[in-house]
Each structure stands twice: as structure tokens, then as C-alpha cells.
Amino acid sequence: MIEYLQHLSPWQWLAFGTLLLILEVFGAGGYLLWIGVAAAGVALAGFVFPALPWALQFVLFGVLSILTAVYWWRRQRSGKSPSEQPGLNQRGQEFLGRRFALHEAIVDGRGKIKAGDSLWLVTGPDLPQGSEVRVIGQDGVLLRVEAA
């Protein structure tokens, strides 16, 4: 085994990096991507410095792997900035505080309102059809309403 490691070529590092990138496609969450990039970096160093000792190649691979992983980790954490549209992709949140007329009467605590081009199930006090209600909350797909 040591004989094999002493004669690693840049092409073998490139093949290893390619294998890691292929494995990344199957859902490693970005981690194998950066380790594959580190292997490609060692391959590049092997092409530039053909007499690079195998031990130094592994040290370089380890250092590049850690640096790229830390880079990925910091980039992922910095991308968690607050959105300019906090209710985006949270249907129903945009209706909080708005008033609507009941499309179907609230009977036994359940009814419907028409909001935009959709009908929404609502919960609240029993009210006749056409009554004006105000949305005060949301429980999953149900909007909580009160008489306006």
C-alpha cells in the first residue's frame, strides 16, 4: 500500500476529486463538493510541481479540505440574513389583520372566506354569510377570525 501512495499522480487525485463530486450529486449537502475541490487543488499542485512528495500531497489535501469546508460553513451561516419579505411562501400570513366578507356562514365554529381567488377555511364565532370578519391568526390551513 505504501508503494502505491508513494507514486500518486495528479490524474489519480483528479479522479478522486471527480468521484467525490459525483457522490455529491446524490445529496451530501455540499460537503463532498468542497473536499472534491480540495482533491482537484492537489491535482493542480501535482501538475505544477511534479516532484511533490506523497506526504506533502496528503498534508495539502487535508489543509485544503479544512479550508474549503470552513469557507462553505461560513458562507452557509452568512446567507441566513432576514428576508425583505418575511411572509414569503407562508400562505395565509399576508391576510393577518385584513377584513373579508364571509363566503359561507360560520356554523359550529367553521366557515369560509374568499381571499383573492381562493376560498379559505376559517374558525371563529358563529356568524351569518356576508358578515365582515377580521383575520387574527392562522392554524395551519385554517384562519382564525373574529367579527369586525
GROMACS .gro file of C-alpha atoms in nm:
model
  148
    1MET     CA    1   0.000   0.000   0.000
    2ILE     CA    2   0.280   0.240   0.087
    3GLU     CA    3   0.430   0.173  -0.256
    4TYR     CA    4   0.103   0.286  -0.417
    5LEU     CA    5   0.086   0.604  -0.206
    6GLN     CA    6   0.442   0.699  -0.292
    7HIS     CA    7   0.358   0.714  -0.663
    8LEU     CA    8   0.031   0.906  -0.667
    9SER     CA    9  -0.011   1.102  -0.986
   10PRO     CA   10  -0.214   1.419  -1.039
   11TRP     CA   11  -0.451   1.212  -1.252
   12GLN     CA   12  -0.536   0.993  -0.954
   13TRP     CA   13  -0.611   1.300  -0.742
   14LEU     CA   14  -0.825   1.433  -1.023
   15ALA     CA   15  -1.011   1.100  -1.044
   16PHE     CA   16  -1.063   1.104  -0.666
   17GLY     CA   17  -1.198   1.459  -0.683
   18THR     CA   18  -1.430   1.364  -0.968
   19LEU     CA   19  -1.557   1.064  -0.769
   20LEU     CA   20  -1.632   1.293  -0.473
   21LEU     CA   21  -1.819   1.536  -0.698
   22ILE     CA   22  -2.025   1.250  -0.842
   23LEU     CA   23  -2.109   1.133  -0.489
   24GLU     CA   24  -2.211   1.491  -0.405
   25VAL     CA   25  -2.484   1.466  -0.667
   26PHE     CA   26  -2.652   1.202  -0.450
   27GLY     CA   27  -2.715   1.454  -0.171
   28ALA     CA   28  -2.420   1.512   0.059
   29GLY     CA   29  -2.530   1.871   0.126
   30GLY     CA   30  -2.224   2.044  -0.016
   31TYR     CA   31  -1.957   1.876   0.195
   32LEU     CA   32  -1.818   1.637  -0.065
   33LEU     CA   33  -1.824   1.921  -0.317
   34TRP     CA   34  -1.557   2.112  -0.129
   35ILE     CA   35  -1.349   1.805  -0.048
   36GLY     CA   36  -1.361   1.721  -0.418
   37VAL     CA   37  -1.244   2.072  -0.495
   38ALA     CA   38  -0.958   2.018  -0.249
   39ALA     CA   39  -0.858   1.697  -0.432
   40ALA     CA   40  -0.866   1.888  -0.762
   41GLY     CA   41  -0.642   2.150  -0.599
   42VAL     CA   42  -0.391   1.881  -0.505
   43ALA     CA   43  -0.409   1.754  -0.864
   44LEU     CA   44  -0.333   2.105  -0.987
   45ALA     CA   45  -0.039   2.130  -0.746
   46GLY     CA   46   0.082   1.792  -0.875
   47PHE     CA   47   0.074   1.918  -1.233
   48VAL     CA   48   0.262   2.236  -1.140
   49PHE     CA   49   0.514   2.059  -0.909
   50PRO     CA   50   0.557   1.705  -1.043
   51ALA     CA   51   0.815   1.609  -0.775
   52LEU     CA   52   0.574   1.687  -0.486
   53PRO     CA   53   0.626   1.415  -0.220
   54TRP     CA   54   0.326   1.199  -0.138
   55ALA     CA   55   0.326   1.302   0.230
   56LEU     CA   56   0.310   1.668   0.131
   57GLN     CA   57   0.026   1.586  -0.110
   58PHE     CA   58  -0.178   1.442   0.177
   59VAL     CA   59  -0.098   1.737   0.404
   60LEU     CA   60  -0.201   1.974   0.125
   61PHE     CA   61  -0.522   1.773   0.073
   62GLY     CA   62  -0.603   1.791   0.446
   63VAL     CA   63  -0.536   2.165   0.467
   64LEU     CA   64  -0.735   2.241   0.152
   65SER     CA   65  -1.022   2.022   0.273
   66ILE     CA   66  -1.040   2.206   0.604
   67LEU     CA   67  -1.011   2.548   0.439
   68THR     CA   68  -1.283   2.477   0.184
   69ALA     CA   69  -1.511   2.321   0.449
   70VAL     CA   70  -1.469   2.625   0.674
   71TYR     CA   71  -1.534   2.850   0.375
   72TRP     CA   72  -1.855   2.656   0.299
   73TRP     CA   73  -1.965   2.664   0.663
   74ARG     CA   74  -1.912   3.041   0.693
   75ARG     CA   75  -2.087   3.106   0.364
   76GLN     CA   76  -2.386   2.898   0.472
   77ARG     CA   77  -2.412   3.085   0.803
   78SER     CA   78  -2.376   3.429   0.645
   79GLY     CA   79  -2.656   3.354   0.398
   80LYS     CA   80  -2.915   3.342   0.676
   81SER     CA   81  -2.996   3.712   0.656
   82PRO     CA   82  -3.351   3.824   0.730
   83SER     CA   83  -3.572   3.836   0.425
   84GLU     CA   84  -3.709   4.159   0.284
   85GLN     CA   85  -4.041   3.973   0.255
   86PRO     CA   86  -4.076   3.775   0.580
   87GLY     CA   87  -4.414   3.625   0.488
   88LEU     CA   88  -4.297   3.493   0.152
   89ASN     CA   89  -4.406   3.132   0.095
   90GLN     CA   90  -4.619   3.137   0.410
   91ARG     CA   91  -4.966   3.145   0.262
   92GLY     CA   92  -5.220   3.297   0.495
   93GLN     CA   93  -4.976   3.520   0.682
   94GLU     CA   94  -5.045   3.803   0.439
   95PHE     CA   95  -5.411   3.801   0.549
   96LEU     CA   96  -5.342   3.878   0.916
   97GLY     CA   97  -5.529   4.192   1.018
   98ARG     CA   98  -5.725   4.218   0.690
   99ARG     CA   99  -6.103   4.220   0.666
  100PHE     CA  100  -6.314   3.993   0.448
  101ALA     CA  101  -6.681   3.912   0.396
  102LEU     CA  102  -6.784   3.558   0.485
  103HIS     CA  103  -6.838   3.347   0.173
  104GLU     CA  104  -7.009   3.077   0.380
  105ALA     CA  105  -7.157   3.129   0.725
  106ILE     CA  106  -6.960   3.020   1.027
  107VAL     CA  107  -7.160   2.735   1.179
  108ASP     CA  108  -7.027   2.538   1.476
  109GLY     CA  109  -6.706   2.741   1.456
  110ARG     CA  110  -6.629   2.669   1.086
  111GLY     CA  111  -6.689   2.872   0.771
  112LYS     CA  112  -6.520   3.009   0.459
  113ILE     CA  113  -6.396   3.342   0.329
  114LYS     CA  114  -6.289   3.435  -0.021
  115ALA     CA  115  -5.943   3.591  -0.014
  116GLY     CA  116  -5.805   3.680  -0.355
  117ASP     CA  117  -5.901   3.395  -0.585
  118SER     CA  118  -5.906   3.129  -0.311
  119LEU     CA  119  -6.152   3.006  -0.054
  120TRP     CA  120  -6.008   2.969   0.296
  121LEU     CA  121  -6.148   2.773   0.586
  122VAL     CA  122  -6.196   2.988   0.892
  123THR     CA  123  -6.268   2.928   1.258
  124GLY     CA  124  -6.438   3.172   1.486
  125PRO     CA  125  -6.770   3.267   1.643
  126ASP     CA  126  -7.087   3.169   1.454
  127LEU     CA  127  -7.175   3.446   1.208
  128PRO     CA  128  -7.411   3.465   0.907
  129GLN     CA  129  -7.293   3.467   0.544
  130GLY     CA  130  -7.180   3.811   0.426
  131SER     CA  131  -7.070   3.927   0.774
  132GLU     CA  132  -6.742   4.113   0.783
  133VAL     CA  133  -6.463   3.938   0.972
  134ARG     CA  134  -6.104   4.023   1.054
  135VAL     CA  135  -5.828   3.760   1.037
  136ILE     CA  136  -5.649   3.738   1.373
  137GLY     CA  137  -5.435   3.428   1.332
  138GLN     CA  138  -5.358   3.110   1.146
  139ASP     CA  139  -5.351   2.742   1.247
  140GLY     CA  140  -5.206   2.554   0.950
  141VAL     CA  141  -5.463   2.587   0.670
  142LEU     CA  142  -5.729   2.740   0.897
  143LEU     CA  143  -5.755   3.113   0.951
  144ARG     CA  144  -5.882   3.236   1.288
  145VAL     CA  145  -6.126   3.522   1.254
  146GLU     CA  146  -6.338   3.750   1.471
  147ALA     CA  147  -6.631   3.975   1.391
  148ALA     CA  148  -6.506   4.305   1.250
   0.00000   0.00000   0.00000
